[in-house]
Amino acid sequence: MNIAHRPTSFDPEARPRAARSPGASTTSEVSSFHILLLPGFSQLCLAWMIEPLKLANSLSGRELFRWQLASLDGCQVVCASGMALAVAGNIFAEEAAVTACRHTAVLVCAGEGVEQHGTCELRNFLRRIHRAAVPIYALGTATWLLADARLLDGARCTIHWGKMAALYETFYGLAIDDALFVRDGSIVTCAGAFAGFDLAMDLVGQHGDVELVRTICQHLAADRWRDGASAQSLLPGLRFGSGGKKLSRILQLMERNIEDPLSLEDIAREVSLSRRQIERLFERHLSTTPRQHYLTLKLRRARQLIEMTDMSVTDIAIACGFDSASYFSKSFKEHFGILPSVLRAR
């Protein structure tokens, strides 16, 4: 995949910058992206973000989007699947161009091992361009780096669901949504993977051509694109149909109340259903009970925290809504076949 085809600056005309919301544009403007790739990024995620923008340029017959790839040191970057991608330069050397040009944004694409990249140099860079009103897009696990740079204090955000629990427990006070992508001021966070396609479609749609969005979907054999507020953790079959939508609301309530679990009666009141109606929905769509599903959610969250944080097993048990560490260990072993302490030691 050769997408690093623009080694030159996006906009040679330097103009005074005014604060602007990400992606806000008219049909006459060109949206430009400096894309920072970090080792371990998902090439699939990057492709789902960029290929629709390339198609938008091609199918519209005009340049709506520009982009160039950069790295932390100007050298090629190895993605999670082991392939190396060439870049146009060093992102720090491009800071002056980024802050001087209009309609320019920085997109950070990260994946595995994102915690290793939270250096002082990167934190300061992100803070400076944020102060300069440059929109910042965080793709995949890159939300972690914005939190590390203290750019998400008081802002809504999202991250790939596999990293959500660790983000919540590591950085306190974040307003984390289980969403495909979230816009808050000049910052856009995206869960990555196929959600990159949904964000790209949203960007194309901001140019005011709904038919172009439909045509891009047709070219990519995608029957629809999803709203950014859609929950990323829901099973695809639950996104549509009245029964599925009701159940999806219940699942969201459970996901958002792990540490202090809701009773089935509380959930029933929230969704205006009876206890029996909820039990039938779980039996029909998930072949399980609400209690068992809630326990599974808690145990999955606990496993993420064991594998991705340094929290003690006792603290993880508390964070995942278990009354005692012994009951947590017993439930964990029954579900995963291994004690949490043994998994942590590995």
Coordinates of C-alpha atoms in Angstrom, one line a residue:
M1 CA 0.0 0.0 0.0
N2 CA 1.7 3.2 -1.1
I3 CA 0.0 6.1 0.6
A4 CA 3.0 8.2 1.5
H5 CA 2.8 10.0 -1.8
R6 CA 3.0 13.6 -0.6
P7 CA 6.5 14.4 0.7
T8 CA 5.9 18.2 0.4
S9 CA 4.1 20.5 2.8
F10 CA 0.3 20.5 2.6
D11 CA -0.2 24.2 2.2
P12 CA 2.6 26.5 1.1
E13 CA 0.5 29.6 2.0
A14 CA 1.0 30.4 5.6
R15 CA -1.9 32.3 7.1
P16 CA -2.9 33.4 10.6
R17 CA -4.7 30.5 12.4
A18 CA -8.0 30.8 14.0
A19 CA -9.5 28.2 16.4
R20 CA -11.6 25.7 14.4
S21 CA -13.4 22.5 15.0
P22 CA -11.9 19.4 13.5
G23 CA -13.1 18.6 10.0
A24 CA -15.2 21.8 9.8
S25 CA -14.9 22.7 6.1
T26 CA -16.7 23.8 3.0
T27 CA -16.5 22.2 -0.5
S28 CA -13.8 24.7 -1.5
E29 CA -11.4 23.8 1.3
V30 CA -8.8 21.0 1.3
S31 CA -8.5 19.1 4.6
S32 CA -4.8 18.2 5.2
F33 CA -3.5 15.6 7.6
H34 CA 0.0 15.0 9.0
I35 CA -0.2 11.4 10.0
L36 CA 2.1 10.3 12.8
L37 CA 2.7 6.5 12.7
L38 CA 3.9 4.8 15.9
P39 CA 5.5 1.4 15.9
G40 CA 2.9 -1.3 16.4
F41 CA 0.2 0.6 14.6
S42 CA -2.5 -1.2 12.7
Q43 CA -2.1 -1.1 9.0
L44 CA -5.7 -2.2 8.6
C45 CA -6.8 0.8 10.7
L46 CA -4.7 3.2 8.7
A47 CA -6.0 1.8 5.4
W48 CA -9.7 2.1 6.5
M49 CA -9.0 5.7 7.3
I50 CA -7.0 6.7 4.2
E51 CA -8.5 4.7 1.3
P52 CA -12.0 6.3 1.6
L53 CA -10.3 9.7 1.5
K54 CA -8.4 8.7 -1.6
L55 CA -11.6 7.5 -3.2
A56 CA -13.3 10.8 -2.3
N57 CA -10.6 12.7 -4.3
S58 CA -10.8 10.3 -7.2
L59 CA -14.6 10.0 -7.5
S60 CA -15.2 13.7 -7.0
G61 CA -12.6 14.8 -9.5
R62 CA -11.1 17.3 -7.2
E63 CA -8.7 17.3 -4.2
L64 CA -10.7 17.3 -1.0
F65 CA -8.0 15.7 1.2
R66 CA -4.3 15.6 1.4
W67 CA -2.0 13.6 3.7
Q68 CA 1.5 12.6 4.4
L69 CA 3.0 10.1 6.7
A70 CA 5.6 10.9 9.5
S71 CA 7.3 9.1 12.3
L72 CA 9.1 10.1 15.5
D73 CA 12.5 9.9 13.9
G74 CA 11.9 10.2 10.1
C75 CA 12.6 6.5 9.6
Q76 CA 10.2 3.8 8.3
V77 CA 7.7 2.4 10.8
V78 CA 6.9 -1.3 11.4
C79 CA 3.2 -2.0 11.9
A80 CA 1.7 -4.7 14.1
S81 CA 1.7 -7.2 11.3
G82 CA 5.5 -6.8 10.8
M83 CA 5.4 -4.7 7.5
A84 CA 7.4 -1.6 7.3
L85 CA 5.9 1.6 5.9
A86 CA 8.0 4.5 4.5
V87 CA 7.3 8.0 5.8
A88 CA 7.9 11.5 4.4
G89 CA 9.8 12.8 7.5
N90 CA 10.1 13.5 11.2
I91 CA 6.9 14.9 12.8
F92 CA 8.8 17.2 15.1
A93 CA 10.5 18.8 12.1
E94 CA 7.1 19.5 10.6
E95 CA 5.7 21.4 13.5
A96 CA 6.2 24.8 12.0
A97 CA 4.4 23.8 8.9
V98 CA 1.6 22.2 10.9
T99 CA 0.9 25.2 13.0
A100 CA 1.2 27.7 10.1
C101 CA -1.1 26.2 7.6
R102 CA -4.8 26.4 7.5
H103 CA -7.2 23.4 7.5
T104 CA -4.4 21.2 8.7
A105 CA -4.7 18.5 11.4
V106 CA -2.4 16.0 13.1
L107 CA -3.6 12.3 13.1
V108 CA -1.8 10.0 15.5
C109 CA -2.1 6.3 14.7
A110 CA -1.0 3.9 17.4
G111 CA -1.6 0.3 18.3
E112 CA 0.3 -2.3 20.4
G113 CA 2.6 -1.0 23.1
V114 CA 1.3 2.5 23.0
E115 CA 2.5 3.1 26.5
Q116 CA 6.1 3.0 25.4
H117 CA 5.7 6.0 23.2
G118 CA 4.6 8.5 25.9
T119 CA 7.9 10.5 25.9
C120 CA 8.4 14.0 27.1
E121 CA 9.2 15.1 23.6
L122 CA 5.9 13.8 22.2
R123 CA 3.9 15.1 25.1
N124 CA 5.3 18.6 24.6
F125 CA 4.7 18.4 20.9
L126 CA 1.0 17.5 21.3
R127 CA 0.5 20.2 23.9
R128 CA 2.1 22.9 21.6
I129 CA 0.0 22.1 18.6
H130 CA -3.1 21.8 20.8
R131 CA -2.4 25.3 22.1
A132 CA -2.0 26.5 18.5
A133 CA -5.6 25.2 17.8
V134 CA -4.4 22.4 15.5
P135 CA -7.1 19.7 15.5
I136 CA -5.7 16.4 16.8
Y137 CA -7.1 13.0 15.7
A138 CA -6.2 9.9 17.8
L139 CA -6.7 6.6 16.0
G140 CA -6.8 3.2 17.7
T141 CA -4.9 3.3 21.0
A142 CA -3.5 6.8 20.4
T143 CA -6.1 8.3 22.8
W144 CA -3.7 6.9 25.5
L145 CA -1.0 9.4 24.4
L146 CA -3.4 12.4 24.5
A147 CA -4.4 11.4 28.0
D148 CA -0.7 11.1 28.9
A149 CA -0.2 14.6 27.6
R150 CA -3.1 15.8 29.8
L151 CA -5.1 17.0 26.8
L152 CA -8.3 15.0 27.7
D153 CA -9.0 16.5 31.1
G154 CA -12.6 17.4 31.0
A155 CA -13.1 16.1 27.5
R156 CA -15.1 13.2 26.2
C157 CA -13.1 10.5 24.4
T158 CA -13.0 6.9 23.2
I159 CA -10.4 4.3 22.6
H160 CA -10.4 0.7 21.3
W161 CA -12.5 -1.4 23.6
G162 CA -9.5 -3.7 24.4
K163 CA -7.7 -0.7 26.0
M164 CA -10.7 1.0 27.6
A165 CA -10.4 -0.6 31.0
A166 CA -6.7 0.2 31.3
L167 CA -7.2 3.8 30.2
Y168 CA -10.0 4.3 32.7
E169 CA -7.9 2.9 35.6
T170 CA -4.7 4.6 34.6
F171 CA -5.9 8.2 34.0
Y172 CA -8.5 9.4 36.5
G173 CA -11.3 11.7 35.6
L174 CA -11.6 10.9 31.9
A175 CA -15.1 10.9 30.3
I176 CA -14.7 7.7 28.2
D177 CA -17.5 6.7 25.8
D178 CA -17.9 3.2 24.4
A179 CA -18.2 4.9 21.0
L180 CA -16.8 4.5 17.5
F181 CA -15.4 8.0 17.5
V182 CA -15.9 11.1 19.6
R183 CA -15.5 14.8 18.8
D184 CA -14.8 17.2 21.6
G185 CA -13.6 20.6 20.7
S186 CA -10.4 20.3 18.6
I187 CA -9.8 16.7 19.5
V188 CA -11.2 13.6 17.8
T189 CA -10.7 10.2 19.3
C190 CA -11.5 7.0 17.3
A191 CA -11.6 3.4 18.3
G192 CA -9.6 2.4 15.2
A193 CA -10.1 -0.8 13.2
F194 CA -13.2 -0.5 11.0
A195 CA -14.3 2.6 13.0
G196 CA -11.6 4.4 11.0
F197 CA -13.8 3.9 7.9
D198 CA -16.8 5.5 9.8
L199 CA -14.7 8.5 10.7
A200 CA -13.5 8.9 7.1
M201 CA -17.1 8.8 5.9
D202 CA -18.0 11.4 8.4
L203 CA -15.2 13.6 7.1
V204 CA -16.3 13.1 3.5
G205 CA -19.9 13.9 4.5
Q206 CA -18.7 17.2 6.0
H207 CA -17.9 18.4 2.5
G208 CA -21.7 18.3 1.9
D209 CA -21.9 15.5 -0.7
V210 CA -24.0 12.6 0.6
E211 CA -24.1 10.9 -2.8
L212 CA -20.3 10.8 -2.7
V213 CA -20.4 9.0 0.6
R214 CA -22.8 6.4 -0.8
T215 CA -20.6 5.9 -3.9
I216 CA -17.5 5.4 -1.8
C217 CA -19.4 2.7 0.2
Q218 CA -20.4 1.1 -3.0
H219 CA -16.8 1.0 -4.2
L220 CA -15.7 -0.6 -0.9
A221 CA -18.6 -3.1 -0.8
A222 CA -19.8 -1.5 2.4
D223 CA -23.6 -1.4 2.8
R224 CA -23.6 1.4 5.4
W225 CA -21.5 3.6 7.6
R226 CA -22.1 4.1 11.2
D227 CA -22.7 7.1 13.4
G228 CA -19.8 7.9 15.7
A229 CA -22.0 7.5 18.8
S230 CA -22.6 3.9 18.0
A231 CA -21.3 1.5 20.7
Q232 CA -18.2 -0.4 19.5
S233 CA -18.6 -3.3 22.0
L234 CA -22.1 -4.4 20.8
L235 CA -22.5 -7.5 18.7
P236 CA -23.3 -6.5 15.1
G237 CA -26.6 -8.3 15.1
L238 CA -27.8 -6.2 17.9
R239 CA -27.5 -2.8 16.2
F240 CA -30.7 -3.3 14.2
G241 CA -34.2 -4.4 15.1
S242 CA -36.3 -3.3 18.0
G243 CA -35.4 -6.3 20.3
G244 CA -31.7 -5.8 19.6
K245 CA -31.8 -2.1 20.2
K246 CA -33.5 -2.7 23.6
L247 CA -30.9 -5.2 24.5
S248 CA -28.1 -3.0 23.3
R249 CA -29.2 -0.3 25.8
I250 CA -29.1 -2.8 28.6
L251 CA -25.6 -4.0 27.6
Q252 CA -24.4 -0.4 27.6
L253 CA -25.7 0.1 31.1
M254 CA -23.9 -3.0 32.2
E255 CA -20.6 -1.9 30.5
R256 CA -20.8 1.5 32.2
N257 CA -21.5 0.1 35.6
I258 CA -18.8 -2.5 36.2
E259 CA -17.3 -1.3 39.5
D260 CA -20.7 -0.7 41.0
P261 CA -22.9 -3.2 39.3
L262 CA -26.6 -2.4 38.8
S263 CA -29.3 -4.8 40.0
L264 CA -31.6 -6.3 37.4
E265 CA -34.4 -4.3 39.0
D266 CA -32.4 -1.0 38.6
I267 CA -31.7 -1.9 34.9
A268 CA -35.4 -2.8 34.4
R269 CA -36.4 0.7 35.6
E270 CA -33.8 2.4 33.4
V271 CA -35.0 0.7 30.2
S272 CA -38.8 0.6 31.1
L273 CA -39.0 -3.2 30.8
S274 CA -39.9 -5.9 33.3
R275 CA -37.4 -8.3 34.8
R276 CA -38.9 -11.1 32.8
Q277 CA -38.8 -9.2 29.5
I278 CA -35.1 -8.6 30.1
E279 CA -34.4 -12.3 30.8
R280 CA -36.2 -13.2 27.6
L281 CA -34.1 -10.8 25.5
F282 CA -30.9 -12.3 26.9
E283 CA -32.2 -15.8 26.3
R284 CA -33.3 -15.1 22.7
H285 CA -30.3 -13.0 21.6
L286 CA -27.4 -14.2 23.7
S287 CA -28.5 -17.6 25.0
T288 CA -27.5 -16.7 28.6
T289 CA -28.9 -14.9 31.6
P290 CA -28.4 -11.3 32.6
R291 CA -26.6 -12.3 35.7
Q292 CA -24.2 -14.6 33.8
H293 CA -23.5 -12.0 31.1
Y294 CA -22.8 -9.3 33.7
L295 CA -20.3 -11.6 35.4
T296 CA -18.7 -12.3 32.0
L297 CA -18.3 -8.6 31.4
K298 CA -16.7 -8.1 34.8
L299 CA -14.3 -11.0 34.2
R300 CA -13.3 -9.8 30.8
R301 CA -12.6 -6.3 32.2
A302 CA -10.5 -7.9 34.9
R303 CA -8.4 -9.8 32.4
Q304 CA -7.7 -6.6 30.5
L305 CA -6.5 -4.9 33.7
I306 CA -4.3 -7.9 34.6
E307 CA -2.7 -8.0 31.2
M308 CA -2.4 -4.2 30.6
T309 CA -1.8 -2.6 34.0
D310 CA 0.3 -3.0 37.1
M311 CA -2.7 -2.9 39.4
S312 CA -2.8 -5.5 42.2
V313 CA -5.2 -8.5 41.9
T314 CA -7.1 -7.1 44.9
D315 CA -7.5 -3.7 43.4
I316 CA -8.6 -5.3 40.1
A317 CA -11.2 -7.3 42.0
I318 CA -12.6 -4.1 43.5
A319 CA -12.5 -2.2 40.2
C320 CA -14.5 -4.9 38.6
G321 CA -17.3 -5.0 41.2
F322 CA -16.3 -8.2 43.2
D323 CA -17.0 -8.2 46.9
S324 CA -13.9 -10.2 47.7
A325 CA -10.6 -11.2 46.2
S326 CA -11.3 -14.9 46.9
Y327 CA -14.6 -14.9 45.0
F328 CA -13.0 -13.0 42.2
S329 CA -10.1 -15.5 41.9
K330 CA -12.6 -18.5 42.0
S331 CA -14.8 -16.9 39.3
F332 CA -11.8 -16.0 37.2
K333 CA -10.4 -19.5 37.2
E334 CA -13.8 -21.1 36.4
H335 CA -14.2 -18.8 33.4
F336 CA -10.6 -18.6 32.0
G337 CA -9.1 -21.8 33.5
I338 CA -6.3 -20.0 35.2
L339 CA -6.0 -18.0 38.5
P340 CA -5.5 -14.2 38.0
S341 CA -2.3 -14.4 40.1
V342 CA -0.9 -17.0 37.8
L343 CA -1.8 -15.0 34.7
R344 CA -0.2 -11.9 36.2
A345 CA 3.0 -13.9 36.9
R346 CA 3.2 -15.0 33.3

